[in-house]
Amino acid sequence: MSLAVPFDTLAFVKELETAGFSTAQAEAQAKALSGVLQKVEESRLQELATKGDVKAAVDAAKVDITRCSSFLMLDMGQRGRKAAVSADRTPNRALQGLSISDGWPAA
């Protein structure tokens, strides 16, 4: 990806010439600096996330959340069924041996 970096090479060359550089030296310096600025800008752009990158990350997170939610619901359902079966098979120790007439108020 090649982008134009705003850099006034003519003004840069004239400034170097005023400082004592030859025209060839000033133009070579301007060309080199322009290339460096271009590479820096391209490097910075590679670090940015595009809208497509963000959308892909959000979509992947949604899929992960849906899978996790489904797994948790399945796990909770299985645990709930196990607890219900366990409750049906295991009598409550506090109520063992009591009958309705033991300590219950008369109706």
PDB file of C-alpha atoms in Angstrom:
ATOM      1  CA  MET A   1       0.000   0.000   0.000  1.00  0.00           C
ATOM      2  CA  SER A   2       1.579   3.250  -1.103  1.00  0.00           C
ATOM      3  CA  LEU A   3       0.310   6.482   0.365  1.00  0.00           C
ATOM      4  CA  ALA A   4       1.408   9.999  -0.362  1.00  0.00           C
ATOM      5  CA  VAL A   5       2.960  11.534   2.735  1.00  0.00           C
ATOM      6  CA  PRO A   6       2.596  15.306   2.822  1.00  0.00           C
ATOM      7  CA  PHE A   7       6.193  16.478   2.577  1.00  0.00           C
ATOM      8  CA  ASP A   8       7.261  19.588   0.683  1.00  0.00           C
ATOM      9  CA  THR A   9      10.428  18.335  -0.982  1.00  0.00           C
ATOM     10  CA  LEU A  10      10.991  21.599  -2.895  1.00  0.00           C
ATOM     11  CA  ALA A  11      10.971  23.669   0.294  1.00  0.00           C
ATOM     12  CA  PHE A  12      13.269  21.098   1.940  1.00  0.00           C
ATOM     13  CA  VAL A  13      15.720  21.209  -0.985  1.00  0.00           C
ATOM     14  CA  LYS A  14      15.766  25.034  -0.985  1.00  0.00           C
ATOM     15  CA  GLU A  15      16.407  25.059   2.774  1.00  0.00           C
ATOM     16  CA  LEU A  16      19.330  22.652   2.382  1.00  0.00           C
ATOM     17  CA  GLU A  17      20.742  24.697  -0.494  1.00  0.00           C
ATOM     18  CA  THR A  18      20.517  27.815   1.649  1.00  0.00           C
ATOM     19  CA  ALA A  19      22.456  25.953   4.346  1.00  0.00           C
ATOM     20  CA  GLY A  20      25.252  25.203   1.858  1.00  0.00           C
ATOM     21  CA  PHE A  21      24.332  21.836   0.348  1.00  0.00           C
ATOM     22  CA  SER A  22      24.678  21.409  -3.412  1.00  0.00           C
ATOM     23  CA  THR A  23      21.482  20.892  -5.404  1.00  0.00           C
ATOM     24  CA  ALA A  24      22.347  17.221  -5.981  1.00  0.00           C
ATOM     25  CA  GLN A  25      23.001  16.668  -2.258  1.00  0.00           C
ATOM     26  CA  ALA A  26      19.804  18.477  -1.243  1.00  0.00           C
ATOM     27  CA  GLU A  27      17.709  16.493  -3.739  1.00  0.00           C
ATOM     28  CA  ALA A  28      19.275  13.211  -2.562  1.00  0.00           C
ATOM     29  CA  GLN A  29      18.501  14.141   1.056  1.00  0.00           C
ATOM     30  CA  ALA A  30      14.900  15.036   0.153  1.00  0.00           C
ATOM     31  CA  LYS A  31      14.438  11.739  -1.704  1.00  0.00           C
ATOM     32  CA  ALA A  32      15.889   9.726   1.190  1.00  0.00           C
ATOM     33  CA  LEU A  33      13.799  11.529   3.803  1.00  0.00           C
ATOM     34  CA  SER A  34      10.669  11.145   1.701  1.00  0.00           C
ATOM     35  CA  GLY A  35      11.295   7.384   1.498  1.00  0.00           C
ATOM     36  CA  VAL A  36      11.781   7.132   5.264  1.00  0.00           C
ATOM     37  CA  LEU A  37       8.583   9.067   5.955  1.00  0.00           C
ATOM     38  CA  GLN A  38       6.726   6.808   3.534  1.00  0.00           C
ATOM     39  CA  LYS A  39       7.945   3.646   5.312  1.00  0.00           C
ATOM     40  CA  VAL A  40       7.068   5.059   8.729  1.00  0.00           C
ATOM     41  CA  GLU A  41       3.537   5.882   7.559  1.00  0.00           C
ATOM     42  CA  GLU A  42       3.058   2.431   6.032  1.00  0.00           C
ATOM     43  CA  SER A  43       4.306   0.838   9.251  1.00  0.00           C
ATOM     44  CA  ARG A  44       1.834   2.877  11.299  1.00  0.00           C
ATOM     45  CA  LEU A  45      -1.020   1.886   9.002  1.00  0.00           C
ATOM     46  CA  GLN A  46      -0.221  -1.812   9.439  1.00  0.00           C
ATOM     47  CA  GLU A  47      -0.869  -1.436  13.171  1.00  0.00           C
ATOM     48  CA  LEU A  48      -4.358  -0.016  12.681  1.00  0.00           C
ATOM     49  CA  ALA A  49      -7.404  -2.262  12.714  1.00  0.00           C
ATOM     50  CA  THR A  50      -9.753  -1.881   9.792  1.00  0.00           C
ATOM     51  CA  LYS A  51     -13.525  -2.036  10.106  1.00  0.00           C
ATOM     52  CA  GLY A  52     -13.278  -5.527   8.658  1.00  0.00           C
ATOM     53  CA  ASP A  53     -10.750  -6.547  11.339  1.00  0.00           C
ATOM     54  CA  VAL A  54     -13.013  -5.261  14.098  1.00  0.00           C
ATOM     55  CA  LYS A  55     -16.099  -6.932  12.608  1.00  0.00           C
ATOM     56  CA  ALA A  56     -14.269 -10.261  12.328  1.00  0.00           C
ATOM     57  CA  ALA A  57     -13.126 -10.027  15.965  1.00  0.00           C
ATOM     58  CA  VAL A  58     -16.634  -9.156  17.167  1.00  0.00           C
ATOM     59  CA  ASP A  59     -18.164 -11.990  15.137  1.00  0.00           C
ATOM     60  CA  ALA A  60     -15.632 -14.465  16.553  1.00  0.00           C
ATOM     61  CA  ALA A  61     -16.363 -13.259  20.095  1.00  0.00           C
ATOM     62  CA  LYS A  62     -20.107 -13.696  19.504  1.00  0.00           C
ATOM     63  CA  VAL A  63     -19.545 -17.273  18.350  1.00  0.00           C
ATOM     64  CA  ASP A  64     -17.388 -17.978  21.410  1.00  0.00           C
ATOM     65  CA  ILE A  65     -20.012 -16.489  23.736  1.00  0.00           C
ATOM     66  CA  THR A  66     -22.790 -18.512  22.090  1.00  0.00           C
ATOM     67  CA  ARG A  67     -20.786 -21.729  22.397  1.00  0.00           C
ATOM     68  CA  CYS A  68     -19.926 -21.016  26.024  1.00  0.00           C
ATOM     69  CA  SER A  69     -23.525 -20.157  26.832  1.00  0.00           C
ATOM     70  CA  SER A  70     -24.778 -23.339  25.179  1.00  0.00           C
ATOM     71  CA  PHE A  71     -22.220 -25.399  27.062  1.00  0.00           C
ATOM     72  CA  LEU A  72     -23.186 -23.805  30.384  1.00  0.00           C
ATOM     73  CA  MET A  73     -26.903 -24.319  29.758  1.00  0.00           C
ATOM     74  CA  LEU A  74     -26.280 -27.962  28.854  1.00  0.00           C
ATOM     75  CA  ASP A  75     -24.076 -28.437  31.912  1.00  0.00           C
ATOM     76  CA  MET A  76     -26.648 -26.775  34.200  1.00  0.00           C
ATOM     77  CA  GLY A  77     -29.391 -28.928  32.710  1.00  0.00           C
ATOM     78  CA  GLN A  78     -27.407 -32.099  33.338  1.00  0.00           C
ATOM     79  CA  ARG A  79     -26.584 -31.029  36.876  1.00  0.00           C
ATOM     80  CA  GLY A  80     -30.234 -30.171  37.477  1.00  0.00           C
ATOM     81  CA  ARG A  81     -31.368 -33.605  36.286  1.00  0.00           C
ATOM     82  CA  LYS A  82     -28.734 -35.294  38.466  1.00  0.00           C
ATOM     83  CA  ALA A  83     -29.852 -33.275  41.485  1.00  0.00           C
ATOM     84  CA  ALA A  84     -33.511 -34.141  40.859  1.00  0.00           C
ATOM     85  CA  VAL A  85     -32.736 -37.856  40.533  1.00  0.00           C
ATOM     86  CA  SER A  86     -30.572 -37.682  43.637  1.00  0.00           C
ATOM     87  CA  ALA A  87     -33.339 -35.926  45.589  1.00  0.00           C
ATOM     88  CA  ASP A  88     -35.881 -38.569  44.530  1.00  0.00           C
ATOM     89  CA  ARG A  89     -33.606 -41.395  45.687  1.00  0.00           C
ATOM     90  CA  THR A  90     -32.202 -39.852  48.874  1.00  0.00           C
ATOM     91  CA  PRO A  91     -34.744 -39.315  51.659  1.00  0.00           C
ATOM     92  CA  ASN A  92     -34.386 -36.221  53.759  1.00  0.00           C
ATOM     93  CA  ARG A  93     -32.718 -37.392  56.970  1.00  0.00           C
ATOM     94  CA  ALA A  94     -34.554 -34.826  59.082  1.00  0.00           C
ATOM     95  CA  LEU A  95     -37.919 -36.220  58.009  1.00  0.00           C
ATOM     96  CA  GLN A  96     -37.112 -39.919  58.353  1.00  0.00           C
ATOM     97  CA  GLY A  97     -39.301 -41.708  60.867  1.00  0.00           C
ATOM     98  CA  LEU A  98     -41.823 -38.890  61.208  1.00  0.00           C
ATOM     99  CA  SER A  99     -45.431 -39.387  60.537  1.00  0.00           C
ATOM    100  CA  ILE A 100     -48.080 -36.767  60.042  1.00  0.00           C
ATOM    101  CA  SER A 101     -49.250 -37.169  63.620  1.00  0.00           C
ATOM    102  CA  ASP A 102     -45.776 -36.500  65.061  1.00  0.00           C
ATOM    103  CA  GLY A 103     -45.711 -32.878  66.101  1.00  0.00           C
ATOM    104  CA  TRP A 104     -47.933 -31.546  63.366  1.00  0.00           C
ATOM    105  CA  PRO A 105     -50.735 -29.263  64.402  1.00  0.00           C
ATOM    106  CA  ALA A 106     -54.184 -30.720  64.009  1.00  0.00           C
ATOM    107  CA  ALA A 107     -56.111 -29.421  61.112  1.00  0.00           C
TER     108      ALA A 107
END
